[in-house]
Tab-separated table of C-alpha atoms in Angstrom:
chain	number	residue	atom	x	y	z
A	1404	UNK	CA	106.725	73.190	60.594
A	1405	UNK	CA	105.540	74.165	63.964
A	1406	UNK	CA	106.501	71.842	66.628
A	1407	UNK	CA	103.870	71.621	69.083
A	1408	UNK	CA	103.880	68.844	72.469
A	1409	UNK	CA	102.484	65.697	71.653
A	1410	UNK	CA	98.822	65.863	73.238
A	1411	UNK	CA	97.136	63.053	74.428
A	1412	UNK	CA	93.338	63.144	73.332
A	1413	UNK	CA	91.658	61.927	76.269
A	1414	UNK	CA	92.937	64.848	78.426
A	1415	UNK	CA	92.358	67.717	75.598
A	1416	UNK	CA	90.282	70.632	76.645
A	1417	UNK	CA	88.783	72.491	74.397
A	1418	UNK	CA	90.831	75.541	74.168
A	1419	UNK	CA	93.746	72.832	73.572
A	1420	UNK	CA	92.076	71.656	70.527
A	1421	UNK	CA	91.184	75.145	69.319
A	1422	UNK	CA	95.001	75.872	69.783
A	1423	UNK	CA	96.084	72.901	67.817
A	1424	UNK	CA	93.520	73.828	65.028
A	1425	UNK	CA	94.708	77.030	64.800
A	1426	UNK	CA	98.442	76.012	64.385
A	1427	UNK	CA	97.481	73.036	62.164
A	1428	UNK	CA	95.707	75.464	59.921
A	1429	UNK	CA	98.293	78.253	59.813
A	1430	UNK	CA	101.003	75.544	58.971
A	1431	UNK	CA	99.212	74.521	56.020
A	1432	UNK	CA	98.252	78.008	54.823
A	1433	UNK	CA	101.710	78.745	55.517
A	1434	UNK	CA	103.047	75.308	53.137
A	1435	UNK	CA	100.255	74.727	50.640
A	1436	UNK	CA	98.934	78.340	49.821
A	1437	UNK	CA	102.013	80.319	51.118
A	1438	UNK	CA	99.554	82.620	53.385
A	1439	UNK	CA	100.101	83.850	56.669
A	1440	UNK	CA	96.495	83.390	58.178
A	1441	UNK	CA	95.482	86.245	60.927
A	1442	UNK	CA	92.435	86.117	62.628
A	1443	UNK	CA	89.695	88.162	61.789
A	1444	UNK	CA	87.776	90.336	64.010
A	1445	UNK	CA	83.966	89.190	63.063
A	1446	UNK	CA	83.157	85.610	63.748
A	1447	UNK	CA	81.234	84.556	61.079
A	1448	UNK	CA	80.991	83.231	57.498
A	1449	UNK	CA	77.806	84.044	56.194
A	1450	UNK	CA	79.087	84.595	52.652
A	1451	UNK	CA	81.044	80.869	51.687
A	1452	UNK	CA	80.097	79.872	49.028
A	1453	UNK	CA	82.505	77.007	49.018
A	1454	UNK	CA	82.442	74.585	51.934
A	1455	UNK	CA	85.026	71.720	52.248
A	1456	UNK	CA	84.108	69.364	54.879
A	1457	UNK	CA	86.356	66.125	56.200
A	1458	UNK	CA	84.914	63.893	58.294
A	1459	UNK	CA	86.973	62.380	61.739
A	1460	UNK	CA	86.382	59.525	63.100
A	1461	UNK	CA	86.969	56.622	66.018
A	1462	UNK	CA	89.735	58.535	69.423
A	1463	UNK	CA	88.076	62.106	67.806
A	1464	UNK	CA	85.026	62.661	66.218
A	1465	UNK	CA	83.425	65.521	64.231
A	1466	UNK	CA	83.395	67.159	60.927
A	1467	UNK	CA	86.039	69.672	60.284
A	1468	UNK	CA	85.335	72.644	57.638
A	1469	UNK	CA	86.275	74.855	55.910
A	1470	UNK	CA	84.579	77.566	53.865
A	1471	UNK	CA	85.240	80.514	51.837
A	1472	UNK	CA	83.913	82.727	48.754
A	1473	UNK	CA	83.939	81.766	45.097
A	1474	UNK	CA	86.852	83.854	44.659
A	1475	UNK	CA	89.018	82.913	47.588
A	1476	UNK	CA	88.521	79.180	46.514
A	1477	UNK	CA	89.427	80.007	43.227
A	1478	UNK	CA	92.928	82.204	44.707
A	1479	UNK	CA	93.565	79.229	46.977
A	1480	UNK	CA	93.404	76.855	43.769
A	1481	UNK	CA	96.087	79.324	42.056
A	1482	UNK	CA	98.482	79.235	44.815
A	1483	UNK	CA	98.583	75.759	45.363
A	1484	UNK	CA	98.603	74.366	41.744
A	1485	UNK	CA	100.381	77.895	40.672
A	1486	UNK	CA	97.845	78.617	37.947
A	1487	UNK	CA	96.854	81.640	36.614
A	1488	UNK	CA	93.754	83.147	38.313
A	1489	UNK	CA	91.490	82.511	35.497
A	1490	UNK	CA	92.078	79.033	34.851
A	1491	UNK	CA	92.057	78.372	38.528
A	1492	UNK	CA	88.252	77.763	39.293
A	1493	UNK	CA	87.846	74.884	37.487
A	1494	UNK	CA	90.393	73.426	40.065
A	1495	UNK	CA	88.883	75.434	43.448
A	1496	UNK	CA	86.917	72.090	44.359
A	1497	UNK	CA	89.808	70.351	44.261
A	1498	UNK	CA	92.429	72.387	45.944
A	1499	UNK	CA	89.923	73.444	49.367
A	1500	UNK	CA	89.536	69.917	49.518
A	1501	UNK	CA	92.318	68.819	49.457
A	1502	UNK	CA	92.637	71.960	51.642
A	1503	UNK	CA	90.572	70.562	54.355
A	1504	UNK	CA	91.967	67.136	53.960
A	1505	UNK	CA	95.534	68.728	55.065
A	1506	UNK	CA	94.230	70.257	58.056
A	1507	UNK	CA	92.192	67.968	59.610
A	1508	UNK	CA	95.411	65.213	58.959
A	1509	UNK	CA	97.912	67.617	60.751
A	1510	UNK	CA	95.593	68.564	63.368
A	1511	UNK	CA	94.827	65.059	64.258
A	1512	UNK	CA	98.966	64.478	64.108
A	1513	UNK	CA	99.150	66.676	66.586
A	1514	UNK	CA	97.279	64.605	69.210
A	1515	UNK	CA	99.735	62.061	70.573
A	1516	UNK	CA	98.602	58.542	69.502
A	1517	UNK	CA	95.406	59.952	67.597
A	1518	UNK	CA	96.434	59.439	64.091
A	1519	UNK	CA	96.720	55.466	64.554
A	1520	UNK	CA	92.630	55.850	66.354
A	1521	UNK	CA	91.458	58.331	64.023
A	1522	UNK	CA	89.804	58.027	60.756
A	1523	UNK	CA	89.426	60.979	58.025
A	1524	UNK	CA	86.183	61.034	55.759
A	1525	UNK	CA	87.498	61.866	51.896
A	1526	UNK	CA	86.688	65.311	51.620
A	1527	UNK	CA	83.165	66.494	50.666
A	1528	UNK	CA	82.624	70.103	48.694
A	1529	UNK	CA	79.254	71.710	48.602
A	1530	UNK	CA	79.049	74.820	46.799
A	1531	UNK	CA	76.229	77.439	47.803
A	1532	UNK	CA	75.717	79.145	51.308
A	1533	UNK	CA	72.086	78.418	51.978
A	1534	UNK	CA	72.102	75.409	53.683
A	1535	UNK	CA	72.288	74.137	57.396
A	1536	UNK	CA	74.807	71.759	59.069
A	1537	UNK	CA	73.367	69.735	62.440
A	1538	UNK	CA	75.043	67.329	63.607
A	1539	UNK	CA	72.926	64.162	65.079
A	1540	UNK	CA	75.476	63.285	67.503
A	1541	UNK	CA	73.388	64.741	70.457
A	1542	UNK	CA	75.014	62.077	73.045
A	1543	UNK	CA	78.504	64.316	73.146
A	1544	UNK	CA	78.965	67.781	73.777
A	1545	UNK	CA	78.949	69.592	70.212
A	1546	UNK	CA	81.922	72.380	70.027
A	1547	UNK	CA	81.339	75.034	67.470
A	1548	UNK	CA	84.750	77.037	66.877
A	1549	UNK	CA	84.362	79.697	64.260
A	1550	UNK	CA	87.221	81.591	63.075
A	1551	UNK	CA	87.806	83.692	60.102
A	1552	UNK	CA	90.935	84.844	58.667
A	1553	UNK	CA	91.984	87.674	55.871
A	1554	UNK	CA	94.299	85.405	53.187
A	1555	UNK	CA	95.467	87.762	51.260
A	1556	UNK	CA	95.129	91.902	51.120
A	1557	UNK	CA	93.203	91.949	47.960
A	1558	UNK	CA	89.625	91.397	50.144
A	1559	UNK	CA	90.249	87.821	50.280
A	1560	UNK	CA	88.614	85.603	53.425
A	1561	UNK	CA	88.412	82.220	54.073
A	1562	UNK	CA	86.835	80.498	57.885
A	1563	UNK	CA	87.590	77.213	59.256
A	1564	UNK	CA	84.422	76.040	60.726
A	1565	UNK	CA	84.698	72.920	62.952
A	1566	UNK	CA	81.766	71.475	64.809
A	1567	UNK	CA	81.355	68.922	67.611
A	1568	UNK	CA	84.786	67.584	67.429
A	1569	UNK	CA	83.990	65.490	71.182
A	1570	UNK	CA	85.975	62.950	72.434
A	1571	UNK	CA	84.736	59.424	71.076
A	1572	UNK	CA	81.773	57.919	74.278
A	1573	UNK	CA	84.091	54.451	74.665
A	1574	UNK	CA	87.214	53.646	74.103
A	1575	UNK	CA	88.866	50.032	74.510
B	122	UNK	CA	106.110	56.282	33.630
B	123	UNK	CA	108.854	56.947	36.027
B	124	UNK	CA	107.022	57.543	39.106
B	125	UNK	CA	103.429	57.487	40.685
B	126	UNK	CA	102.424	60.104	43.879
B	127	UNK	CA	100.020	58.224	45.411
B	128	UNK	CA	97.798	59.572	48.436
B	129	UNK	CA	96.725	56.711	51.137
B	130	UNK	CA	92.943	58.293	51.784
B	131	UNK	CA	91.154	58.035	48.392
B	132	UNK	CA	88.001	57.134	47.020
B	133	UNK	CA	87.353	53.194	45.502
B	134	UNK	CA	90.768	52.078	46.745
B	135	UNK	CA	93.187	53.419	49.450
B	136	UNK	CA	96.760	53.831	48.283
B	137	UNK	CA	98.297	50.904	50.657
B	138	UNK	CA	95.869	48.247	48.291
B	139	UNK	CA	97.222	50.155	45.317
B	140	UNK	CA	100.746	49.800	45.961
B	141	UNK	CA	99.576	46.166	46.544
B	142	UNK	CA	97.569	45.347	43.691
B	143	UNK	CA	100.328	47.612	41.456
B	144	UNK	CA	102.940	44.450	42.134
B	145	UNK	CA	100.465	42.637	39.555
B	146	UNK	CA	100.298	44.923	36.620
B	147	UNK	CA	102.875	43.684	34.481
B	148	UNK	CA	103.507	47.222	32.916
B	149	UNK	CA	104.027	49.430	35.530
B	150	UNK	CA	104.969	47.076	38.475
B	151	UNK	CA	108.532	48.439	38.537
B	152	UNK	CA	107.446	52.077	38.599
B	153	UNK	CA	108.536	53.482	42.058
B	154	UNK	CA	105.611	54.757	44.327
B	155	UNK	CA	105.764	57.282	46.985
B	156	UNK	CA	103.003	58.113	49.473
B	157	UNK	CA	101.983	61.359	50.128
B	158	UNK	CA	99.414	61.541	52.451
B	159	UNK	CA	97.471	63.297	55.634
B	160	UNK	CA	98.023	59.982	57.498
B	161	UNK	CA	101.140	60.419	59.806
B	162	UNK	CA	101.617	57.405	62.280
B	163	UNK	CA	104.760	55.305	61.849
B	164	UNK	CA	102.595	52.286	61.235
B	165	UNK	CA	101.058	53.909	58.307
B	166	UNK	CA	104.876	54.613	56.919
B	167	UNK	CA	106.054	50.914	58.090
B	168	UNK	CA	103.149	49.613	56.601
B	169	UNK	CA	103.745	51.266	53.162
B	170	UNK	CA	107.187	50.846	52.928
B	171	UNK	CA	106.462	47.527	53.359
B	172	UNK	CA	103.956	47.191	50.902
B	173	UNK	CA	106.388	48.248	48.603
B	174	UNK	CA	106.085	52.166	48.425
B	175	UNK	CA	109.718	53.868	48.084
B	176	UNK	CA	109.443	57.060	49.795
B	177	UNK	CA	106.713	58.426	52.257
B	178	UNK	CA	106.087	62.058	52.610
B	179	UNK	CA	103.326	63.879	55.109
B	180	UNK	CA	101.070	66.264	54.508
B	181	UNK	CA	101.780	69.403	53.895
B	182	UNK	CA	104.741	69.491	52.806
B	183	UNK	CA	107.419	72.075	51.077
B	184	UNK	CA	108.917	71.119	47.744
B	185	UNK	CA	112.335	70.561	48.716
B	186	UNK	CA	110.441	67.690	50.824
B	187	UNK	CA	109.413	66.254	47.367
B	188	UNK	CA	112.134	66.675	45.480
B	189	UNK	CA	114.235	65.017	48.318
B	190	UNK	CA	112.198	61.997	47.853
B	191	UNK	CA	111.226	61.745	44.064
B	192	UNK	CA	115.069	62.892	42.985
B	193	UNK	CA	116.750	60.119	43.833
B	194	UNK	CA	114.241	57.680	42.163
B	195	UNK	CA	114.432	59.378	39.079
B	196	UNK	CA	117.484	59.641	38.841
B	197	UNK	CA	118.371	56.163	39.724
């Protein structure tokens, strides 16, 4: 795994955090689905049909997703679980879930002292693309960071969507 | 039953009150448990092993990680 410097929270920029998102991602990829992610050069995910979404809260908080066709969830199941393609999709729910559990956990183990202060959501799955995330936390800054990566060659996509990930207002 | 996986972050009851409550099932209190979980701090793995739990591994993880922790307690 990727050793990165222990990062204290409270002094995390935001290009720090999309760094450690991006590493925490790829390592998992890398583990779980055995993919080397590569960013894509559009930023944007209008076709997921499968969203996973894990929840952070208390030193970090925010909702960290991730989203991707039918088909990728379905060749994400198969990798991880090693099934055959066409008994994976019963399992794609599962597997980007558990998916977005992993990355959110080794982002957030990433940020010195974080993982004893922060709190991860089980993981949510909505399937469709016509919906609309807002976030009512208006009080700190939202941070959208889209990113989109090719899994595998055979027109395979996947983004990692997270969305005002601010540092919690008080802290005692 | 020779072993139970057991994640820390799950629905109804987290896996530290399962190891718990797992002492008082008189069928399957001597099956080994080992955490495998998102949650990294050293007081979640103190806290675990603790409980009871006999190995701890972190998400993600490779399978020689597994087998390096589930071997032994099969095969002891």
């Amino acid at each position: 795994m990727t050793r990165v410097p222990a990062i204290v929270p409270a002094v995390c920029d935001q290009e720090t955090l999309h760094f450690l998102l991006d590493v925490a991602s790829k390592e998992v990829f890398r583990m779980m689905v055995g993919c080397e992610l590569q960013p894509a050069a559009e930023a944007h995910c209008k076709a997921a049909e499968f969203t996973a979404m894990v929840g952070l809260a208390g030193e970090l908080c925010g909702v960290l997703s991730v989203r991707c066709s039918q088909s990728s969830a379905s060749q994400v199941a198969a990798l991880m679980l090693d099934l055959a393609p066409e008994t994976a999709a019963e399992h794609a729910w599962d597997a980007l879930g558990e998916l977005a559990n992993m990355i959110a956990g080794n982002f957030k183990n990433k940020l010195n002292g974080a993982s004893d202060r922060c709190m991860l959501s089980i993981p949510t799955v909505i399937t469709g693309a016509d919906y609309t995330f807002r976030s009512l936390d208006v009080a700190s800054p939202p941070w959208n960071c889209w990113s989109r990566w090719p899994i595998l060659p055979a027109a395979m996509e996947s983004s990692l969507w997270m969305q005002n990930l601010g540092r919690s207002r008080t802290h005692s | 039953m020779d072993l139970i996986l057991c994640d820390i972050n799950m629905p109804v009851m987290d896996g530290l009150e399962f190891v718990k409550r797992l002492k008082d099932v008189d069928n399957a209190k001597g099956v080994p448990v080992v955490m495998i979980t998102t949650e990294g701090s050293e007081s979640h793995v103190v806290q675990a092993l603790s409980m009871g739990a006999k190995g701890y591994i972190r998400k993600p993880f490779t399978p020689d990680q597994v087998k390096e922790h589930v071997l032994p307690l099969l095969q002891g």
